Amino acid sequence: MCATHSLPLRPGISTNKNKTRGKRPMYDLIIRNGTVVDGSGLPGYQADVAVKGNRIAKIGKIAETADKEVDASGKIVAPGFIDPHTHFDAQLLWDGAAKPALSHGVTTIVPGNCSLSLAPLKADHRMRLVGMFNQIEEMPYKAFREGVVWDWETFSEYITRIRKGLAINVAPLVGHSVIRLWVMNDAATERTATDAEIAEMQDVLRECLDAGAAGLSTSYVDMDETLQPVPSRYADAREVEALAAVLGEYGRMLQIVPEFYDPDLTIARLDQLAELSIKYQIPTTFSPLFVNSDNVDAVDRVMNRVDEQFTRGARVWPQVQTRPIDISFSFAVPSLLFIRYPNWYRIMRFGTPEEIKAHFADPENRKARAAEVADANGLWEKLVLRQVKTEANQKYVGQTLAGIAADRGVTPVEAMIDISVEEDLEAHFLAADMGHNDDEKVVRLLKHPRVHIGASDGGAHILSFSTYGDTGYLFAHFVRDLKTMRLEDAVKKITSDTASIWGIPERGLLRAGYIADITVFDARTVDRGVEKFVQDVPGDGSRYVRDSHGVDTVIVGGGIAWSAKGGYQEARGAVLPGEAADRPQLVAAE
């Protein structure tokens, strides 16, 4: 039963005061006077929404009373948004709300992507996995050391661990790399698996799916902290097919990261997914797919093949992000911006701060590194210096490297190097609008019926970019400003479409009897805030985040989890396991 009536009053939420003759209100919560955009894509309509326990009880004109009421006059009442590509695996251990995702209207997240999850994981392998998260998702070692109490090994034990205090719904994937590591130990990064090892991996995957995994993720591109391929990249086709066969027993998702930098390889992976999807009747998804000025034809080729494979009966959902590509970086942390420049990346990845400073202060190294990145001179001159520590360089904050270089009488790359050394590696730069910024082409992708909006990477790359507010950007930019998408279609894309693709039952639509995951927002003001630098990561770590604009109230499992006036409130999230039964059951948070 919903216990919202017993909780203390939160700012901005009214309670019913008409409890005469000992009668309690009929409902726990009523959202009144809003425009219901129910996730179906049909036009919005005026109605009230009543919640009883954790479910929607009634939609329409509601005369009865409730313990709590939300006035949604002038606002949209929509299903909670679903983010299908995140890396909140670690953050959930110290922050059950996956902040700030919840405040942006996201009520369900899918962590465990890109072959990486925090379970199943033997104690001996913990630091190996932390190294992979550090390299691939740019999560700091110190956050794991100071923010994580390692008290699990199996997937079931991890689910038990994150359930406590969970304020957002979690549909977790299990990573192929960790399953391989569990079964093969060091050999996971040395060779293909034997028949016996593959059979054991199948059993481990079944245990994870029974415990609540929404599917399996794998990767064909990622590297570990030693710049060697992650375990999943050592798997052959028969191993992947054997795991897909297990997914077929449960009807669960297979997510992959293909060789996205090469359209021919991406199409080959897409074809591989299609065969597995058809043979084992499973949904599959791949990401990222984005538009750059030099790959427009490639995206068209990929989408043409997607259409062909769907026509054959396959489900191969490409994931496309809404926002342009922005990357922030400093020399203190190895940035994926430099991954194609081996000497740059090697010194940043393996050098101590003293070694990095000494390397770039040396005139010969400085000259050689500048020559190495000369092919991207059009990029460097546009970079913006976003923060420094010293007073002497404050005058340059907000300027491009081209302007700073002109003032100093050096090249833009030399200016970047010099300021980084002067700032003890703590100068932060922004490479804005690097790609996925052709609005006409991007919106054509987003509106495609076989495109899956996702790829936010929430919880990862915390010093490179802030993806929070991808949904706000969708509404603000493509719906409100450009008017290239209907509001109802945008809501459908991030609610019922995603729930249907992932097989998440009783979510994604506002219907009587469905779980009450609801987002109330103002279509006139909804947006993402400016990127800001905060220090809220365990171990005194920092990250970039964005505040939400225009989101009024976020309801998870019938309880108000966040509101613009009251902030974060009830812990009402759940793990959403898919089970072998026809109707997966909700596992409520403790």
Coordinates of C-alpha atoms in Angstrom, one line a residue:
M1 CA 0.0 0.0 0.0
C2 CA 1.1 3.5 -0.7
A3 CA 2.2 5.2 2.6
T4 CA 2.2 8.8 1.2
H5 CA -0.5 9.9 3.7
S6 CA 1.7 9.2 6.6
L7 CA 4.6 11.3 5.3
P8 CA 5.3 14.9 6.4
L9 CA 4.0 17.7 4.2
R10 CA 6.4 18.8 1.5
P11 CA 6.5 22.3 0.1
G12 CA 4.2 22.8 -2.9
I13 CA 2.1 19.8 -2.3
S14 CA -1.4 20.3 -0.8
T15 CA -2.9 17.8 1.6
N16 CA -6.7 17.2 1.9
K17 CA -8.1 18.8 5.0
N18 CA -11.7 17.6 4.5
K19 CA -11.5 14.4 6.5
T20 CA -14.8 14.5 8.3
R21 CA -16.4 11.8 10.4
G22 CA -13.2 9.7 10.3
K23 CA -13.4 9.0 6.6
R24 CA -10.1 9.1 4.8
P25 CA -9.8 10.3 1.1
M26 CA -10.5 7.8 -1.6
Y27 CA -7.1 8.2 -3.3
D28 CA -3.6 8.7 -2.2
L29 CA -2.7 11.3 -4.9
I30 CA -4.6 13.3 -7.5
I31 CA -3.0 15.4 -10.2
R32 CA -5.6 18.0 -11.2
N33 CA -6.2 20.3 -14.1
G34 CA -3.3 19.2 -16.3
T35 CA -3.1 18.3 -20.0
V36 CA -2.7 14.5 -20.2
V37 CA -0.2 13.5 -22.9
D38 CA -0.5 9.8 -22.3
G39 CA 2.4 8.4 -24.2
S40 CA 0.3 6.9 -27.0
G41 CA 1.0 9.7 -29.5
L42 CA -2.6 10.7 -29.5
P43 CA -3.5 14.4 -28.9
G44 CA -3.4 15.6 -25.3
Y45 CA -6.6 16.2 -23.4
Q46 CA -7.7 17.9 -20.1
A47 CA -8.1 15.5 -17.3
D48 CA -7.3 14.7 -13.7
V49 CA -5.2 11.6 -12.8
A50 CA -5.8 9.7 -9.5
V51 CA -3.3 7.4 -7.9
K52 CA -4.1 4.6 -5.4
G53 CA -1.1 2.8 -4.0
N54 CA 1.5 2.5 -6.7
R55 CA -1.0 2.5 -9.6
I56 CA -3.1 4.9 -11.7
A57 CA -6.6 4.4 -10.5
K58 CA -8.6 6.8 -12.7
I59 CA -8.1 9.4 -15.4
G60 CA -10.9 11.9 -16.1
K61 CA -13.0 14.3 -14.1
I62 CA -12.4 13.3 -10.4
A63 CA -14.7 14.7 -7.8
E64 CA -13.3 12.5 -5.0
T65 CA -10.5 13.7 -2.7
A66 CA -6.9 12.4 -2.0
D67 CA -4.3 12.6 0.7
K68 CA -2.2 14.7 -1.6
E69 CA -3.0 16.8 -4.6
V70 CA -0.8 18.4 -7.3
D71 CA -2.1 21.3 -9.3
A72 CA -1.0 20.8 -12.9
S73 CA -2.8 23.8 -14.3
G74 CA -1.1 24.9 -17.5
K75 CA 1.2 21.9 -17.4
I76 CA 1.6 18.5 -19.2
V77 CA 1.0 15.3 -17.3
A78 CA 3.0 12.5 -19.1
P79 CA 4.3 9.1 -18.3
G80 CA 7.7 9.1 -16.6
F81 CA 10.6 9.2 -19.1
I82 CA 12.8 6.1 -19.7
D83 CA 16.5 6.4 -20.3
P84 CA 17.8 3.2 -21.9
H85 CA 21.5 3.8 -21.9
T86 CA 23.2 4.8 -18.7
H87 CA 26.1 3.9 -16.4
F88 CA 24.7 4.7 -13.0
D89 CA 25.8 1.3 -11.8
A90 CA 28.2 2.7 -9.2
Q91 CA 26.4 6.0 -8.4
L92 CA 23.3 4.0 -7.3
L93 CA 25.4 2.7 -4.4
W94 CA 25.7 6.1 -2.8
D95 CA 22.8 7.9 -4.6
G96 CA 19.5 6.0 -5.1
A97 CA 18.0 8.9 -7.0
A98 CA 20.6 8.9 -9.8
K99 CA 20.8 12.7 -9.4
P100 CA 20.1 14.8 -11.3
A101 CA 18.4 12.4 -13.8
L102 CA 15.3 12.1 -11.6
S103 CA 14.8 15.9 -11.5
H104 CA 14.7 15.9 -15.3
G105 CA 11.6 13.7 -15.3
V106 CA 13.4 10.3 -15.8
T107 CA 11.7 7.6 -13.8
T108 CA 13.4 4.5 -15.2
I109 CA 17.1 4.0 -16.1
V110 CA 18.9 1.1 -17.8
P111 CA 22.5 0.8 -16.4
G112 CA 25.0 -2.0 -17.2
N113 CA 25.6 -1.0 -20.9
C114 CA 28.7 -1.5 -23.0
S115 CA 29.6 -4.9 -21.6
L116 CA 30.1 -3.5 -18.1
S117 CA 28.1 -4.1 -14.9
L118 CA 29.1 -4.3 -11.3
A119 CA 27.9 -7.9 -11.0
P120 CA 28.5 -10.8 -11.1
L121 CA 32.0 -10.0 -9.8
K122 CA 34.4 -12.0 -7.8
A123 CA 36.3 -10.1 -5.1
D124 CA 39.6 -10.7 -6.8
H125 CA 38.3 -9.0 -10.0
R126 CA 37.0 -5.8 -8.4
M127 CA 39.9 -3.5 -9.2
R128 CA 40.1 -4.9 -12.8
L129 CA 36.5 -3.8 -13.3
V130 CA 37.1 -0.5 -11.7
G131 CA 39.9 0.0 -14.2
M132 CA 37.6 -0.7 -17.0
F133 CA 35.0 1.8 -15.7
N134 CA 37.8 4.3 -15.3
Q135 CA 39.0 3.9 -18.9
I136 CA 35.7 3.4 -20.7
E137 CA 33.3 5.5 -18.7
E138 CA 35.8 7.9 -17.1
M139 CA 34.7 7.2 -13.6
P140 CA 37.4 8.1 -11.0
Y141 CA 39.1 5.4 -8.9
K142 CA 38.7 7.5 -5.8
A143 CA 34.9 7.4 -6.1
F144 CA 35.0 3.6 -6.0
R145 CA 37.4 3.6 -3.1
E146 CA 35.4 6.0 -0.9
G147 CA 31.9 5.6 -2.2
V148 CA 31.5 1.8 -2.6
V149 CA 31.2 -0.8 0.1
W150 CA 31.9 -4.1 -1.7
D151 CA 29.5 -6.5 -0.1
W152 CA 28.3 -8.5 -3.1
E153 CA 29.5 -10.9 -5.7
T154 CA 26.5 -12.3 -7.5
F155 CA 24.0 -10.3 -9.5
S156 CA 21.3 -11.2 -7.1
E157 CA 23.4 -9.8 -4.2
Y158 CA 24.0 -6.6 -6.2
I159 CA 20.3 -6.1 -6.8
T160 CA 19.7 -6.5 -3.0
R161 CA 22.4 -3.9 -2.4
I162 CA 21.0 -1.2 -4.7
R163 CA 17.4 -1.8 -3.7
K164 CA 17.8 0.0 -0.4
G165 CA 16.9 3.7 -0.7
L166 CA 16.2 3.4 -4.4
A167 CA 14.2 6.4 -5.6
I168 CA 14.3 5.7 -9.3
N169 CA 13.3 2.5 -11.3
V170 CA 16.3 0.4 -12.5
A171 CA 16.2 -2.1 -15.3
P172 CA 19.8 -3.3 -15.2
L173 CA 21.7 -5.1 -17.9
V174 CA 24.4 -7.6 -17.1
G175 CA 27.8 -7.1 -18.8
H176 CA 29.3 -9.7 -21.1
S177 CA 32.8 -8.7 -20.0
V178 CA 32.0 -9.5 -16.3
I179 CA 30.3 -12.8 -17.1
R180 CA 33.4 -13.8 -19.1
L181 CA 35.7 -12.7 -16.2
W182 CA 33.6 -14.6 -13.7
V183 CA 33.9 -17.9 -15.7
M184 CA 37.4 -17.6 -17.3
N185 CA 39.3 -15.4 -14.9
D186 CA 42.6 -14.2 -16.5
A187 CA 41.9 -16.2 -19.6
A188 CA 38.9 -13.9 -20.3
T189 CA 41.4 -11.5 -22.0
E190 CA 43.6 -14.1 -23.6
R191 CA 41.5 -16.4 -25.8
T192 CA 38.2 -17.7 -27.0
A193 CA 36.1 -19.8 -24.6
T194 CA 35.8 -23.6 -24.6
D195 CA 32.5 -25.3 -25.0
A196 CA 32.4 -26.0 -21.3
E197 CA 33.1 -22.4 -20.5
I198 CA 30.4 -21.2 -22.8
A199 CA 27.9 -23.5 -21.1
E200 CA 28.9 -22.1 -17.8
M201 CA 28.5 -18.6 -19.1
Q202 CA 25.0 -19.5 -20.2
D203 CA 24.2 -20.7 -16.6
V204 CA 25.6 -17.5 -15.1
L205 CA 23.5 -15.4 -17.5
R206 CA 20.4 -17.4 -16.6
E207 CA 21.1 -16.7 -12.9
C208 CA 21.4 -13.0 -13.7
L209 CA 18.2 -12.9 -15.7
D210 CA 16.4 -14.7 -12.9
A211 CA 17.7 -12.2 -10.4
G212 CA 16.5 -9.2 -12.4
A213 CA 18.7 -8.4 -15.4
A214 CA 16.9 -6.8 -18.3
G215 CA 19.3 -8.3 -20.8
L216 CA 22.9 -8.6 -21.8
S217 CA 25.3 -5.9 -23.0
T218 CA 28.5 -6.4 -25.0
S219 CA 31.1 -4.3 -26.8
Y220 CA 33.3 -4.6 -29.9
V221 CA 35.3 -1.4 -29.4
D222 CA 36.1 -0.8 -25.7
M223 CA 39.5 -1.1 -24.0
D224 CA 40.6 -1.6 -20.4
E225 CA 42.9 0.6 -18.3
T226 CA 45.9 -0.9 -20.0
L227 CA 44.5 -0.1 -23.4
Q228 CA 43.9 -3.8 -24.1
P229 CA 40.5 -5.1 -25.4
V230 CA 37.9 -5.7 -22.8
P231 CA 37.0 -9.4 -22.2
S232 CA 33.9 -9.3 -24.4
R233 CA 36.0 -8.5 -27.4
Y234 CA 37.7 -12.0 -27.1
A235 CA 34.4 -13.8 -27.6
D236 CA 33.8 -15.5 -30.9
A237 CA 30.5 -15.7 -32.8
R238 CA 29.5 -19.1 -31.2
E239 CA 29.8 -17.6 -27.7
V240 CA 27.7 -14.6 -28.5
E241 CA 25.1 -16.8 -30.2
A242 CA 25.0 -19.1 -27.1
L243 CA 24.3 -16.2 -24.9
A244 CA 21.7 -14.9 -27.3
A245 CA 20.0 -18.3 -27.1
V246 CA 19.6 -17.8 -23.3
L247 CA 18.2 -14.3 -23.9
G248 CA 15.7 -16.0 -26.2
E249 CA 14.5 -18.2 -23.3
Y250 CA 13.5 -15.0 -21.5
G251 CA 12.8 -12.6 -24.4
R252 CA 15.4 -10.2 -23.1
M253 CA 17.5 -7.4 -24.8
L254 CA 20.9 -7.7 -26.3
Q255 CA 22.7 -4.4 -26.4
I256 CA 26.0 -3.8 -28.3
V257 CA 28.6 -1.1 -29.0
P258 CA 29.6 -1.7 -32.6
E259 CA 32.6 -0.3 -34.4
F260 CA 30.7 3.0 -34.9
Y261 CA 33.6 4.7 -36.5
D262 CA 33.4 2.4 -39.5
P263 CA 30.0 2.2 -41.3
D264 CA 30.9 -1.1 -43.0
L265 CA 31.7 -2.8 -39.7
T266 CA 28.6 -1.2 -38.1
I267 CA 26.4 -2.6 -40.8
A268 CA 28.1 -6.0 -40.4
R269 CA 27.3 -6.0 -36.6
L270 CA 23.8 -4.8 -37.4
D271 CA 23.3 -7.8 -39.7
Q272 CA 24.7 -10.1 -37.0
L273 CA 22.2 -8.7 -34.5
A274 CA 19.4 -9.1 -37.0
E275 CA 20.1 -12.8 -37.4
L276 CA 20.2 -13.3 -33.6
S277 CA 17.0 -11.3 -33.2
I278 CA 15.2 -13.4 -35.8
K279 CA 16.5 -16.8 -34.7
Y280 CA 15.9 -16.3 -31.0
Q281 CA 13.1 -13.8 -31.1
I282 CA 14.8 -11.1 -29.0
P283 CA 15.0 -7.3 -29.2
T284 CA 18.5 -5.9 -29.9
T285 CA 19.9 -2.4 -29.8
F286 CA 23.1 -0.7 -30.8
S287 CA 24.6 2.6 -30.0
P288 CA 25.9 5.2 -30.6
L289 CA 24.6 6.4 -34.0
F290 CA 25.1 10.1 -34.6
V291 CA 25.4 12.6 -37.4
N292 CA 28.7 14.2 -38.2
S293 CA 29.5 16.4 -41.2
D294 CA 31.8 13.6 -42.5
N295 CA 29.5 10.7 -42.0
V296 CA 26.0 11.8 -43.2
D297 CA 26.0 9.2 -46.0
A298 CA 27.2 6.5 -43.5
V299 CA 24.2 7.2 -41.2
D300 CA 21.8 6.9 -44.2
R301 CA 23.4 3.6 -45.1
V302 CA 23.0 2.3 -41.6
M303 CA 19.4 3.3 -41.5
N304 CA 18.6 1.8 -44.9
R305 CA 20.0 -1.5 -43.5
V306 CA 17.9 -1.1 -40.3
D307 CA 14.8 -0.8 -42.5
E308 CA 15.7 -3.8 -44.5
Q309 CA 16.3 -6.0 -41.4
F310 CA 13.1 -4.8 -39.8
T311 CA 11.2 -5.8 -43.0
R312 CA 12.7 -9.3 -42.5
G313 CA 11.2 -9.4 -39.0
A314 CA 14.3 -8.4 -37.0
R315 CA 14.3 -6.0 -34.1
V316 CA 17.6 -4.0 -34.4
W317 CA 17.0 -0.6 -32.7
P318 CA 19.6 2.1 -33.2
Q319 CA 20.0 4.4 -30.3
V320 CA 20.3 8.1 -31.1
Q321 CA 21.0 11.0 -28.7
T322 CA 19.1 14.3 -28.8
R323 CA 21.9 16.7 -28.0
P324 CA 25.0 17.9 -29.9
I325 CA 28.3 16.4 -29.0
D326 CA 30.2 18.6 -26.4
I327 CA 33.4 17.4 -24.6
S328 CA 35.1 19.1 -21.7
F329 CA 38.6 18.1 -20.6
S330 CA 41.7 18.9 -18.6
F331 CA 45.1 17.5 -18.8
A332 CA 44.6 16.1 -15.3
V333 CA 42.3 13.3 -16.5
P334 CA 42.8 11.2 -19.7
S335 CA 40.2 12.4 -22.2
L336 CA 38.8 10.3 -25.0
L337 CA 39.1 13.4 -27.1
F338 CA 42.8 12.4 -27.5
I339 CA 42.3 8.7 -28.0
R340 CA 43.4 8.8 -31.6
Y341 CA 46.6 10.6 -30.7
P342 CA 48.7 7.8 -29.1
N343 CA 51.5 9.9 -27.6
W344 CA 49.1 12.4 -26.1
Y345 CA 46.8 9.7 -24.7
R346 CA 49.7 7.6 -23.4
I347 CA 51.2 10.3 -21.3
M348 CA 47.8 11.4 -19.9
R349 CA 46.7 7.8 -19.2
F350 CA 49.9 6.5 -17.6
G351 CA 51.9 9.6 -16.5
T352 CA 51.8 11.0 -13.0
P353 CA 50.9 14.7 -12.7
E354 CA 54.5 15.6 -12.4
E355 CA 55.5 13.5 -15.4
I356 CA 52.7 15.1 -17.5
K357 CA 53.7 18.6 -16.6
A358 CA 57.4 17.8 -17.2
H359 CA 56.5 16.3 -20.6
F360 CA 54.5 19.2 -21.9
A361 CA 56.9 21.8 -20.4
D362 CA 59.8 20.4 -22.5
P363 CA 60.2 22.4 -25.7
E364 CA 60.9 19.4 -27.9
N365 CA 57.9 17.5 -26.6
R366 CA 55.7 20.5 -26.9
K367 CA 56.7 20.9 -30.5
A368 CA 56.2 17.2 -31.3
R369 CA 52.8 17.0 -29.6
A370 CA 51.6 20.1 -31.5
A371 CA 52.6 18.5 -34.7
E372 CA 50.8 15.3 -33.8
V373 CA 47.4 17.0 -33.5
A374 CA 47.9 19.4 -36.5
D375 CA 45.3 17.5 -38.5
A376 CA 42.6 18.9 -36.1
N377 CA 43.7 22.5 -36.1
G378 CA 40.2 23.6 -36.9
L379 CA 39.1 22.1 -33.6
W380 CA 41.7 23.5 -31.3
E381 CA 41.2 27.1 -32.2
K382 CA 37.5 26.9 -31.3
L383 CA 38.0 25.4 -27.9
V384 CA 36.9 27.6 -25.0
L385 CA 38.7 27.9 -21.7
R386 CA 36.0 27.4 -19.1
Q387 CA 37.8 27.5 -15.8
V388 CA 41.2 28.0 -14.2
K389 CA 42.6 28.4 -10.7
T390 CA 45.2 31.2 -11.0
E391 CA 44.3 34.9 -11.0
A392 CA 46.6 35.5 -13.8
N393 CA 44.6 33.5 -16.3
Q394 CA 41.2 34.5 -15.1
K395 CA 41.1 37.1 -17.9
Y396 CA 41.1 34.3 -20.5
V397 CA 38.1 32.3 -19.1
G398 CA 35.3 32.3 -21.7
Q399 CA 37.7 33.0 -24.6
T400 CA 38.5 30.7 -27.4
L401 CA 42.0 29.3 -27.8
A402 CA 42.3 31.3 -31.0
G403 CA 41.9 34.5 -29.1
I404 CA 44.1 33.5 -26.2
A405 CA 46.8 32.4 -28.7
A406 CA 46.7 35.7 -30.5
D407 CA 47.1 37.5 -27.2
R408 CA 50.1 35.3 -26.2
G409 CA 51.7 35.2 -29.7
V410 CA 51.5 31.4 -29.9
T411 CA 49.4 28.8 -31.7
P412 CA 46.1 27.6 -30.2
V413 CA 47.6 24.2 -29.3
E414 CA 50.6 25.8 -27.7
A415 CA 48.3 28.1 -25.7
M416 CA 46.3 25.0 -24.5
I417 CA 49.6 23.3 -23.4
D418 CA 51.0 26.4 -21.7
I419 CA 47.9 27.2 -19.7
S420 CA 47.5 23.6 -18.7
V421 CA 51.0 23.5 -17.3
E422 CA 50.6 26.9 -15.6
E423 CA 47.4 25.7 -14.0
D424 CA 48.9 22.6 -12.6
L425 CA 46.8 20.6 -15.2
E426 CA 43.6 22.0 -13.8
A427 CA 42.6 24.3 -16.7
H428 CA 39.3 23.1 -18.1
F429 CA 38.5 23.4 -21.8
L430 CA 35.3 22.9 -23.7
A431 CA 35.0 21.6 -27.3
A432 CA 31.4 22.5 -28.1
D433 CA 29.2 21.4 -31.0
M434 CA 31.6 18.9 -32.3
G435 CA 29.0 16.9 -34.1
H436 CA 25.3 15.7 -34.2
N437 CA 24.4 19.4 -34.6
D438 CA 22.7 19.3 -38.1
D439 CA 19.2 19.9 -36.8
E440 CA 17.5 18.9 -40.1
K441 CA 19.3 15.5 -40.2
V442 CA 19.2 14.9 -36.5
V443 CA 15.4 15.4 -36.2
R444 CA 14.9 13.2 -39.2
L445 CA 16.7 10.4 -37.3
L446 CA 14.8 11.2 -34.0
K447 CA 11.4 10.9 -35.8
H448 CA 12.3 7.7 -37.6
P449 CA 9.9 5.0 -36.4
R450 CA 12.8 2.5 -36.0
V451 CA 15.0 4.9 -34.0
H452 CA 15.3 4.4 -30.3
I453 CA 16.0 7.7 -28.4
G454 CA 18.8 7.0 -25.9
A455 CA 22.6 6.9 -25.6
S456 CA 22.6 9.5 -22.8
D457 CA 25.5 7.8 -20.9
G458 CA 24.1 9.2 -17.7
G459 CA 26.5 8.6 -14.7
A460 CA 29.6 8.3 -16.9
H461 CA 32.1 10.7 -18.4
I462 CA 31.5 12.9 -15.5
L463 CA 34.3 15.3 -16.3
S464 CA 33.8 15.2 -20.1
F465 CA 30.2 16.1 -20.6
S466 CA 26.8 16.4 -18.8
T467 CA 24.1 14.4 -20.6
Y468 CA 21.4 15.2 -18.0
G469 CA 18.6 17.0 -19.6
D470 CA 18.6 15.2 -23.0
T471 CA 14.8 15.0 -22.6
G472 CA 14.5 18.7 -21.8
Y473 CA 16.6 19.5 -24.9
L474 CA 14.3 17.3 -27.0
F475 CA 11.3 19.3 -25.9
A476 CA 12.9 22.7 -25.9
H477 CA 14.8 22.5 -29.1
F478 CA 12.9 20.2 -31.5
V479 CA 9.4 20.6 -30.2
R480 CA 9.2 24.2 -28.9
D481 CA 11.9 26.2 -30.8
L482 CA 12.2 24.5 -34.2
K483 CA 8.6 23.0 -34.1
T484 CA 9.9 20.0 -36.0
M485 CA 8.3 17.5 -33.7
R486 CA 4.8 17.3 -32.1
L487 CA 4.9 17.3 -28.3
E488 CA 2.8 14.1 -28.3
D489 CA 5.3 12.3 -30.6
A490 CA 8.3 13.4 -28.5
V491 CA 6.6 12.1 -25.3
K492 CA 5.8 8.8 -27.0
K493 CA 9.5 8.4 -28.1
I494 CA 10.8 8.5 -24.5
T495 CA 8.0 6.7 -22.8
S496 CA 5.8 4.0 -24.4
D497 CA 8.1 3.4 -27.3
T498 CA 11.0 2.7 -25.0
A499 CA 8.8 0.6 -22.6
S500 CA 7.6 -1.5 -25.6
I501 CA 11.1 -1.9 -27.1
W502 CA 12.5 -3.1 -23.7
G503 CA 9.4 -5.1 -22.7
I504 CA 8.8 -3.1 -19.5
P505 CA 5.3 -3.9 -18.6
E506 CA 2.7 -1.5 -17.2
R507 CA 4.8 1.5 -17.8
G508 CA 5.2 4.1 -20.6
L509 CA 1.5 4.9 -20.8
L510 CA -1.0 6.7 -18.5
R511 CA -3.7 4.1 -18.2
A512 CA -5.8 3.0 -15.3
G513 CA -4.1 0.0 -13.7
Y514 CA -0.6 0.9 -14.9
I515 CA 2.2 1.7 -12.5
A516 CA 2.0 5.4 -11.5
D517 CA 5.3 6.7 -12.9
I518 CA 4.4 10.2 -14.0
T519 CA 6.2 13.4 -15.0
V520 CA 4.5 16.8 -14.8
F521 CA 6.2 19.6 -16.8
D522 CA 5.6 23.0 -18.4
A523 CA 5.9 22.7 -22.2
R524 CA 6.6 26.4 -22.4
T525 CA 9.7 26.3 -20.2
V526 CA 11.0 22.8 -20.1
D527 CA 14.7 22.7 -20.9
R528 CA 18.1 21.7 -19.6
G529 CA 20.1 24.1 -17.6
V530 CA 23.7 25.3 -18.4
E531 CA 26.4 22.8 -17.7
K532 CA 27.9 23.5 -14.2
F533 CA 30.8 22.1 -12.2
V534 CA 29.9 20.6 -8.8
Q535 CA 31.8 18.6 -6.2
D536 CA 29.4 15.9 -5.1
V537 CA 31.3 12.7 -6.0
P538 CA 32.7 10.5 -3.2
G539 CA 36.3 11.2 -2.5
D540 CA 35.9 15.0 -3.0
G541 CA 35.4 14.3 -6.7
S542 CA 33.8 16.7 -9.2
R543 CA 31.6 16.4 -12.2
Y544 CA 29.5 18.4 -14.7
V545 CA 25.7 18.4 -14.3
R546 CA 22.7 20.3 -15.6
D547 CA 19.7 21.5 -13.6
S548 CA 16.2 20.8 -14.9
H549 CA 14.0 23.6 -16.1
G550 CA 10.2 23.4 -16.3
V551 CA 9.9 20.0 -14.6
D552 CA 7.3 20.4 -11.8
T553 CA 6.7 17.0 -10.2
V554 CA 8.1 13.5 -10.7
I555 CA 6.2 10.6 -9.4
V556 CA 7.7 7.1 -9.1
G557 CA 5.6 4.1 -8.1
G558 CA 2.8 6.4 -6.9
G559 CA 5.0 8.5 -4.6
I560 CA 6.3 12.0 -5.3
A561 CA 10.0 11.4 -5.7
W562 CA 11.0 15.0 -6.7
S563 CA 9.3 18.4 -7.1
A564 CA 10.6 21.8 -8.1
K565 CA 9.5 23.2 -4.8
G566 CA 10.3 20.3 -2.5
G567 CA 13.3 18.7 -4.1
Y568 CA 14.1 15.0 -3.6
Q569 CA 11.5 13.4 -1.5
E570 CA 10.3 9.8 -1.2
A571 CA 12.4 6.7 -2.0
R572 CA 9.9 4.8 -4.1
G573 CA 11.9 3.3 -6.9
A574 CA 12.1 -0.4 -7.9
V575 CA 14.2 -2.9 -9.7
L576 CA 12.4 -4.0 -12.8
P577 CA 13.3 -7.6 -13.4
G578 CA 12.1 -9.5 -16.3
E579 CA 11.1 -13.0 -15.2
A580 CA 10.5 -16.2 -17.2
A581 CA 6.8 -15.8 -16.3
D582 CA 4.5 -14.1 -18.9
R583 CA 4.0 -11.1 -16.7
P584 CA 7.2 -9.8 -15.0
Q585 CA 6.6 -8.8 -11.5
L586 CA 7.6 -5.5 -9.8
V587 CA 10.2 -5.8 -7.0
A588 CA 9.6 -2.9 -4.7
A589 CA 12.4 -1.1 -3.0
E590 CA 12.9 -1.9 0.6

